[in-house]
Amino acid sequence: MLMTQAPAASQADRRRHDREIVALAVPAFGALVAEPLFLMVDTAIVGHLGTAQLAGLGVASALLVTAVSLFVFLAYATTAAVARRVGAGDLRAAIRQGMDGIWLALLLGALIVAVVLPTAPAMVTLFGSSETAAPYATTYLRISALGIPAMLIVLAATGVLRGLQDTKTPLYVAVGGFVANGALNAALVYGADLGIAGSAWGTVIAQCGMAAAYLWVVVRGARRHGASLRPDSAGIRASAQAGAPLLVRTLSLRAILMIATAVAARLGDEDIAAHQIILSLWSLLAFALDAIAIAGQAIIGRYLGAGDAQGAREACRRMVQWGIGTGAVLGLAVIAARPLFVPLFTGDPVVQQIALPALIVVALAQPISGIVFVLDGVLMGAGDGPYLARAMLVTLAVFAPAALLVPAFDGGLTALWGAMTLMMAIRMLTLWLRSRSGRWIVTGATR
């Protein structure tokens, strides 16, 4: 069992849980996939300006993605808090809770802008940008930094809507933002002849438009239910405290990915090239599994807020089954498409030879990943952030020496991805132990 003991759910209960999972996960998956398309559009348009511009975009976008990804807790913590209030039947308090998260996002965004604008040239240089690419990277970074508050508001507002059991609106906003971003980039880069600056401005405008759309939805809901829109210092502090453990979790995960990339680089140029191919596929697979996790955050928070511990257990069990099944299907798909996937990214036979066996390891690990993503989402929905932080620190402590030993024993890229699978297995073990203990089940409007 992957949670505390409970009577088996009836077929009707399983169908009800399935409908809830699908209704939330499918739109969430669409919104998740739309997000990286922003960068793809920018890359495609800027790539035609020249190699130096594209290199500058690569450096600046890496810095921006890293900065924003650290604050993904704004979505996770807000989802759990809002969903609990929804389960308790207090929509006014739910939206008020969400507004605290949005105000926190605005404050953090303003702080990041204040830091990035004067330090952009130093950050670009520290990141190893060449002399020809550095000016373009600095330009793109400084302009794009102005959109960071909007990006963080989007994260927090997405969490509000997920907590309200609405994943369709984020999908619509993401698709609209993607279309606007593409049109604005083309018009400003080529039509207005602004070059890489036009790409940055186009993305900032699209991000601000998305933030405005989210705020319109949330403000309308606040007015309908009589929730205050004013900043509340106590509520903002509570949101920050709830998000702090999730920040530690995210930092630990980023450290794991950075260590893996650093080890791959030490193995050789062909190995790091193959590693990047595999990592891109691994990230794509994660979107499908993360969609179920997002559904888990919203559903579990709602059940616990309603005081329905049994419903939370049953939903958790059913979502784990979904995670295992989805992981198995994805693993089989990777094995089947493996000979076709790698040549899409490289024609180098050496890189292909290195990547193909490592992909088998990735494929076999997908059912494990399915369990990890689902239970991660369940515990986030339960507001169990402190445990998630501790568990990720333990995982990092186990993974780091295992990965660093790969070059010493001449293990190659397949061994490195074996270490990545070990990392996921440790995560599964820590999450399974927590889910089985039942200590994550704390009912009520607040944890």
XYZ file of C-alpha atoms in Angstrom:
447
model
C 0.000 0.000 0.000
C 1.160 3.530 -0.714
C -0.731 5.228 2.087
C -2.450 4.491 5.365
C -4.692 1.467 5.470
C -8.278 2.133 4.402
C -11.156 0.104 2.999
C -11.018 -0.357 -0.760
C -12.942 2.257 -2.688
C -16.035 1.178 -4.574
C -16.142 1.206 -8.352
C -18.345 4.308 -8.224
C -15.784 6.073 -6.027
C -12.979 5.132 -8.411
C -14.939 6.516 -11.353
C -15.624 9.726 -9.440
C -11.937 10.109 -8.660
C -11.049 9.360 -12.282
C -13.388 12.088 -13.525
C -11.876 14.597 -11.099
C -8.310 13.665 -12.049
C -8.955 13.862 -15.790
C -10.924 17.118 -15.513
C -8.020 18.806 -13.717
C -4.982 17.027 -15.189
C -5.717 17.321 -18.919
C -6.036 21.145 -18.996
C -3.085 21.394 -16.585
C -0.969 19.364 -19.012
C -1.900 21.722 -21.844
C -0.904 24.760 -19.791
C 2.391 23.134 -18.758
C 3.301 22.350 -22.368
C 2.443 25.889 -23.475
C 4.931 27.439 -21.040
C 8.192 26.214 -22.670
C 6.825 27.166 -26.085
C 7.464 30.826 -25.153
C 11.200 30.182 -25.169
C 10.977 28.093 -28.332
C 9.306 30.965 -30.194
C 11.915 33.435 -28.950
C 14.688 31.043 -29.979
C 13.281 30.500 -33.453
C 12.842 34.221 -34.134
C 16.105 35.421 -32.585
C 18.006 32.572 -34.222
C 17.532 34.222 -37.608
C 19.208 37.419 -36.371
C 22.602 35.767 -35.975
C 24.689 33.405 -33.868
C 25.776 36.085 -31.361
C 22.156 37.109 -30.734
C 21.105 33.475 -30.272
C 23.991 32.857 -27.872
C 23.004 35.966 -25.917
C 19.421 34.737 -25.719
C 20.642 31.357 -24.463
C 22.563 32.930 -21.580
C 19.837 35.410 -20.611
C 17.002 32.893 -20.822
C 18.929 30.394 -18.681
C 19.314 33.039 -15.978
C 15.643 34.042 -16.209
C 14.322 30.467 -16.160
C 16.486 29.642 -13.146
C 15.340 32.744 -11.263
C 11.648 32.164 -11.939
C 11.746 28.395 -11.329
C 12.964 29.007 -7.794
C 9.672 30.759 -7.041
C 7.383 28.033 -8.370
C 6.374 27.561 -4.729
C 4.078 30.554 -5.291
C 1.853 28.236 -7.331
C 2.252 25.130 -5.163
C 1.700 26.718 -1.740
C -1.185 28.860 -2.986
C -2.931 25.866 -4.565
C -2.866 23.903 -1.305
C -3.987 26.819 0.886
C -6.816 27.882 -1.418
C -8.032 24.291 -1.973
C -8.341 23.763 1.783
C -10.534 26.837 2.105
C -12.623 25.650 -0.839
C -13.089 22.273 0.840
C -14.173 24.037 4.011
C -16.820 25.871 1.992
C -15.361 29.341 2.560
C -14.774 30.791 -0.904
C -14.313 34.285 0.479
C -11.380 33.149 2.645
C -10.052 31.037 -0.226
C -9.776 34.040 -2.546
C -8.415 36.200 0.285
C -5.728 33.522 0.791
C -4.971 33.651 -2.912
C -4.624 37.436 -2.853
C -1.969 37.102 -0.151
C -0.003 34.866 -2.502
C -0.383 37.353 -5.349
C 0.826 40.244 -3.184
C 3.822 38.140 -2.136
C 4.559 37.461 -5.817
C 4.445 41.184 -6.590
C 6.845 42.014 -3.750
C 9.298 39.277 -4.728
C 9.106 40.324 -8.376
C 9.913 43.934 -7.524
C 12.881 42.780 -5.436
C 14.248 40.655 -8.283
C 13.932 43.539 -10.759
C 15.813 45.808 -8.353
C 18.635 43.254 -8.192
C 18.808 42.220 -11.863
C 18.776 45.636 -13.567
C 22.063 46.948 -12.114
C 23.813 43.554 -11.988
C 22.839 42.204 -15.420
C 26.273 42.735 -17.059
C 28.076 41.047 -14.142
C 25.623 38.117 -14.142
C 26.087 37.598 -17.885
C 29.873 37.650 -17.508
C 29.740 35.266 -14.537
C 27.660 32.886 -16.623
C 30.505 32.670 -19.150
C 29.028 34.631 -22.035
C 31.434 35.487 -24.868
C 32.380 39.102 -25.638
C 30.252 39.102 -28.795
C 27.184 37.597 -27.134
C 27.386 39.508 -23.826
C 25.823 42.786 -25.072
C 22.839 40.930 -26.513
C 22.471 38.845 -23.346
C 22.562 41.963 -21.178
C 19.972 43.736 -23.323
C 17.598 40.772 -23.293
C 18.085 40.160 -19.559
C 17.461 43.766 -18.526
C 14.315 44.145 -20.607
C 12.938 40.711 -19.717
C 13.545 41.371 -16.021
C 10.761 43.967 -16.196
C 8.360 41.092 -16.848
C 9.425 39.049 -13.813
C 6.749 40.541 -11.497
C 4.136 39.558 -14.085
C 5.619 36.069 -14.349
C 5.458 35.579 -10.584
C 1.902 36.940 -10.457
C 1.010 34.366 -13.111
C 2.468 31.618 -10.900
C 0.544 32.743 -7.816
C -2.714 33.354 -9.700
C -2.407 29.961 -11.376
C -2.211 28.489 -7.880
C -5.365 30.384 -6.898
C -7.331 28.976 -9.820
C -5.985 25.463 -9.335
C -7.033 25.672 -5.697
C -10.479 26.725 -6.888
C -10.472 23.487 -8.977
C -10.124 25.445 -12.226
C -7.322 24.330 -14.566
C -9.126 25.333 -17.764
C -8.647 29.088 -17.320
C -4.841 28.711 -16.955
C -4.875 26.685 -20.187
C -6.779 29.408 -22.054
C -4.487 32.129 -20.695
C -1.357 30.130 -21.543
C -2.507 29.514 -25.117
C -3.478 33.167 -25.530
C -0.133 34.271 -24.133
C 1.731 31.941 -26.478
C -0.084 33.284 -29.552
C 0.409 36.906 -28.466
C 4.081 36.283 -27.723
C 4.698 34.885 -31.201
C 2.895 37.725 -32.949
C 4.547 40.438 -30.864
C 8.012 38.947 -31.298
C 7.668 38.788 -35.065
C 6.279 42.321 -35.264
C 8.848 43.927 -32.979
C 11.928 41.997 -34.091
C 11.347 42.261 -37.835
C 8.536 44.768 -38.367
C 9.892 47.398 -35.962
C 13.496 46.260 -36.552
C 14.261 46.185 -32.812
C 16.347 43.033 -32.973
C 16.792 41.008 -29.791
C 15.323 43.886 -27.760
C 12.085 43.450 -29.710
C 11.951 39.795 -28.710
C 12.384 40.722 -25.061
C 9.728 43.458 -25.216
C 7.311 41.128 -26.995
C 7.675 38.524 -24.256
C 7.310 41.128 -21.484
C 4.121 42.499 -23.038
C 2.688 38.988 -23.426
C 3.549 38.152 -19.816
C 1.937 41.355 -18.559
C -1.158 40.539 -20.594
C -1.338 37.097 -19.000
C -0.952 38.590 -15.528
C -3.700 41.109 -16.291
C -6.017 38.321 -17.455
C -5.415 36.348 -14.272
C -5.916 39.396 -12.070
C -9.174 40.194 -13.836
C -10.472 36.683 -13.068
C -9.306 36.737 -9.448
C -10.531 40.286 -8.763
C -13.915 39.456 -10.262
C -14.144 36.444 -7.944
C -13.073 38.538 -4.970
C -15.791 41.092 -5.614
C -18.398 38.395 -6.099
C -17.610 36.821 -2.718
C -16.769 40.005 -0.826
C -13.070 39.251 -0.343
C -10.708 42.113 0.353
C -8.104 42.986 -2.264
C -5.871 44.982 0.070
C -2.462 43.600 1.090
C -2.481 41.948 4.507
C 0.935 41.726 6.150
C 0.028 38.722 8.289
C -1.371 36.849 5.291
C 1.657 37.669 3.156
C 3.984 36.447 5.922
C 1.952 33.230 6.198
C 2.245 32.680 2.446
C 6.003 33.212 2.627
C 6.323 30.797 5.554
C 4.314 28.141 3.706
C 6.468 28.601 0.611
C 9.877 28.581 2.325
C 10.113 24.758 2.685
C 9.053 24.340 -0.932
C 11.823 26.748 -1.926
C 14.307 24.467 -0.145
C 12.832 21.502 -2.008
C 13.167 23.293 -5.355
C 16.741 24.397 -4.633
C 17.678 20.806 -3.769
C 16.145 19.529 -7.002
C 17.945 22.211 -9.032
C 21.198 21.197 -7.345
C 20.626 17.590 -8.384
C 20.084 18.597 -12.023
C 23.150 20.860 -11.975
C 25.324 18.090 -10.527
C 24.094 15.679 -13.199
C 24.924 18.167 -15.967
C 28.350 18.898 -14.470
C 29.164 15.181 -14.282
C 28.003 14.650 -17.867
C 30.279 17.497 -18.986
C 33.243 15.778 -17.334
C 32.506 12.598 -19.286
C 33.164 14.347 -22.626
C 31.545 16.445 -25.355
C 29.608 13.536 -26.826
C 28.298 12.550 -23.399
C 27.099 16.048 -22.485
C 25.436 16.336 -25.894
C 23.632 13.031 -25.345
C 22.773 14.082 -21.790
C 21.074 17.243 -23.029
C 18.980 15.214 -25.472
C 17.896 12.813 -22.747
C 17.257 15.633 -20.274
C 14.954 17.353 -22.769
C 12.932 14.153 -23.137
C 12.922 13.609 -19.370
C 11.541 17.118 -18.914
C 8.828 16.490 -21.505
C 7.777 13.269 -19.770
C 7.680 15.177 -16.500
C 4.967 17.465 -17.886
C 2.553 14.544 -18.262
C 3.265 13.267 -14.757
C 3.251 16.750 -13.240
C -0.261 17.295 -14.608
C -1.485 14.452 -12.371
C 0.464 15.949 -9.473
C -1.273 19.292 -10.005
C -4.628 17.530 -9.903
C -3.454 15.897 -6.680
C -2.620 19.242 -5.073
C -6.081 20.612 -5.785
C -8.078 17.479 -4.957
C -6.243 16.528 -1.752
C -6.356 20.093 -0.426
C -10.091 20.217 -1.026
C -10.773 16.874 0.709
C -8.672 17.792 3.737
C -10.298 21.213 3.967
C -13.683 19.507 3.980
C -12.555 17.217 6.824
C -12.853 14.142 4.582
C -9.747 12.137 5.523
C -11.152 8.963 3.974
C -11.784 10.732 0.664
C -8.225 12.049 0.707
C -6.834 8.542 1.239
C -8.939 7.085 -1.557
C -8.026 9.909 -3.937
C -4.353 9.434 -3.100
C -4.556 5.715 -3.792
C -6.304 6.255 -7.112
C -3.843 8.928 -8.217
C -0.925 6.623 -7.422
C -2.520 4.036 -9.696
C -2.785 6.700 -12.382
C 0.858 7.620 -11.853
C 2.056 4.038 -12.203
C -0.100 3.429 -15.276
C 0.893 6.683 -16.978
C 4.554 6.032 -16.173
C 4.371 2.537 -17.662
C 2.764 3.854 -20.870
C 5.352 6.622 -21.170
C 8.167 4.127 -20.587
C 6.919 1.841 -23.345
C 6.550 4.859 -25.652
C 10.170 5.870 -24.994
C 11.425 2.377 -25.794
C 9.365 2.208 -28.989
C 10.324 5.709 -30.193
C 13.937 5.538 -29.048
C 15.467 4.820 -32.485
C 13.469 7.690 -34.032
C 13.792 10.256 -31.243
C 17.568 10.589 -30.933
C 18.269 11.219 -34.666
C 15.896 14.209 -34.506
C 18.472 15.987 -32.339
C 21.788 14.753 -33.717
C 23.287 12.976 -36.683
C 26.478 12.145 -34.785
C 26.630 8.336 -34.535
C 28.778 8.486 -31.384
C 26.230 10.668 -29.565
C 23.447 8.375 -30.729
C 25.314 5.313 -29.482
C 25.788 6.907 -26.052
C 22.195 8.114 -25.758
C 20.313 4.975 -26.780
C 21.192 2.705 -23.799
C 20.721 5.585 -21.332
C 17.210 6.078 -22.707
C 16.394 2.493 -21.743
C 17.206 3.407 -18.132
C 14.951 6.466 -18.392
C 12.132 4.355 -19.829
C 12.336 1.705 -17.100
C 12.267 4.403 -14.424
C 9.026 6.024 -15.585
C 6.660 4.032 -13.308
C 8.853 5.111 -10.374
C 8.644 8.696 -11.607
C 4.869 8.368 -11.805
C 4.656 7.442 -8.120
C 7.077 10.222 -7.157
C 5.237 12.983 -8.999
C 1.838 11.919 -7.663
C 2.891 11.599 -4.025
C 4.823 14.858 -4.300
C 1.588 16.519 -5.427
C -0.439 14.815 -2.700
C 1.874 16.038 0.059
C 1.965 19.538 -1.444
C -1.819 19.555 -1.479
C -1.744 18.527 2.175
C 0.565 21.447 2.977
C 3.318 19.048 4.058
C 6.125 21.281 2.776
C 8.562 20.846 5.708
C 8.679 17.087 5.146
C 9.166 17.549 1.382
C 12.108 19.853 2.098
C 13.754 17.349 4.438
C 13.142 14.471 2.034
C 14.769 16.340 -0.872
C 17.801 17.198 1.242
C 18.196 13.492 2.052
C 17.830 12.658 -1.628
C 20.476 15.224 -2.562
C 22.837 13.793 0.063
C 22.495 10.305 -1.438
C 22.577 11.356 -5.094
C 25.575 13.705 -5.004
C 28.239 11.110 -4.069
C 26.678 8.468 -6.325
C 26.781 10.817 -9.315
C 30.279 12.126 -8.563
C 31.594 8.547 -8.468
C 30.447 7.889 -12.050
C 33.519 9.433 -13.750
C 35.837 7.799 -11.195
C 34.583 4.341 -12.137
C 34.327 5.184 -15.861
C 30.619 4.422 -15.734
C 29.562 6.613 -18.637
C 26.248 8.332 -19.295
C 24.178 5.193 -18.717
C 25.620 4.942 -15.210
C 24.856 8.622 -14.615
C 21.231 8.064 -15.511
C 21.322 5.022 -13.266
C 22.243 7.471 -10.500
C 19.313 9.655 -11.578
C 17.060 6.603 -11.259
C 18.509 5.982 -7.800
C 17.596 9.560 -6.977
C 13.995 8.968 -8.035
C 13.905 5.697 -6.082
C 15.057 7.498 -2.920
C 12.371 10.114 -3.470
C 9.776 7.377 -3.931
C 10.884 5.697 -0.700
C 10.743 8.892 1.367
C 7.355 9.876 -0.068
C 5.963 6.347 0.364
C 7.005 6.261 4.009
C 5.268 9.581 4.617
C 2.098 8.602 2.768
C 1.920 5.297 4.636
C 2.363 6.986 8.016
C -0.760 9.092 7.530
C 0.863 12.061 9.281
C 0.196 14.168 6.181
C -3.543 13.882 6.811
C -4.390 17.051 8.732
C -7.973 18.171 8.172
C -9.442 21.653 8.437
C -9.420 24.965 6.593
C -5.796 25.511 7.662
C -3.043 23.053 8.425
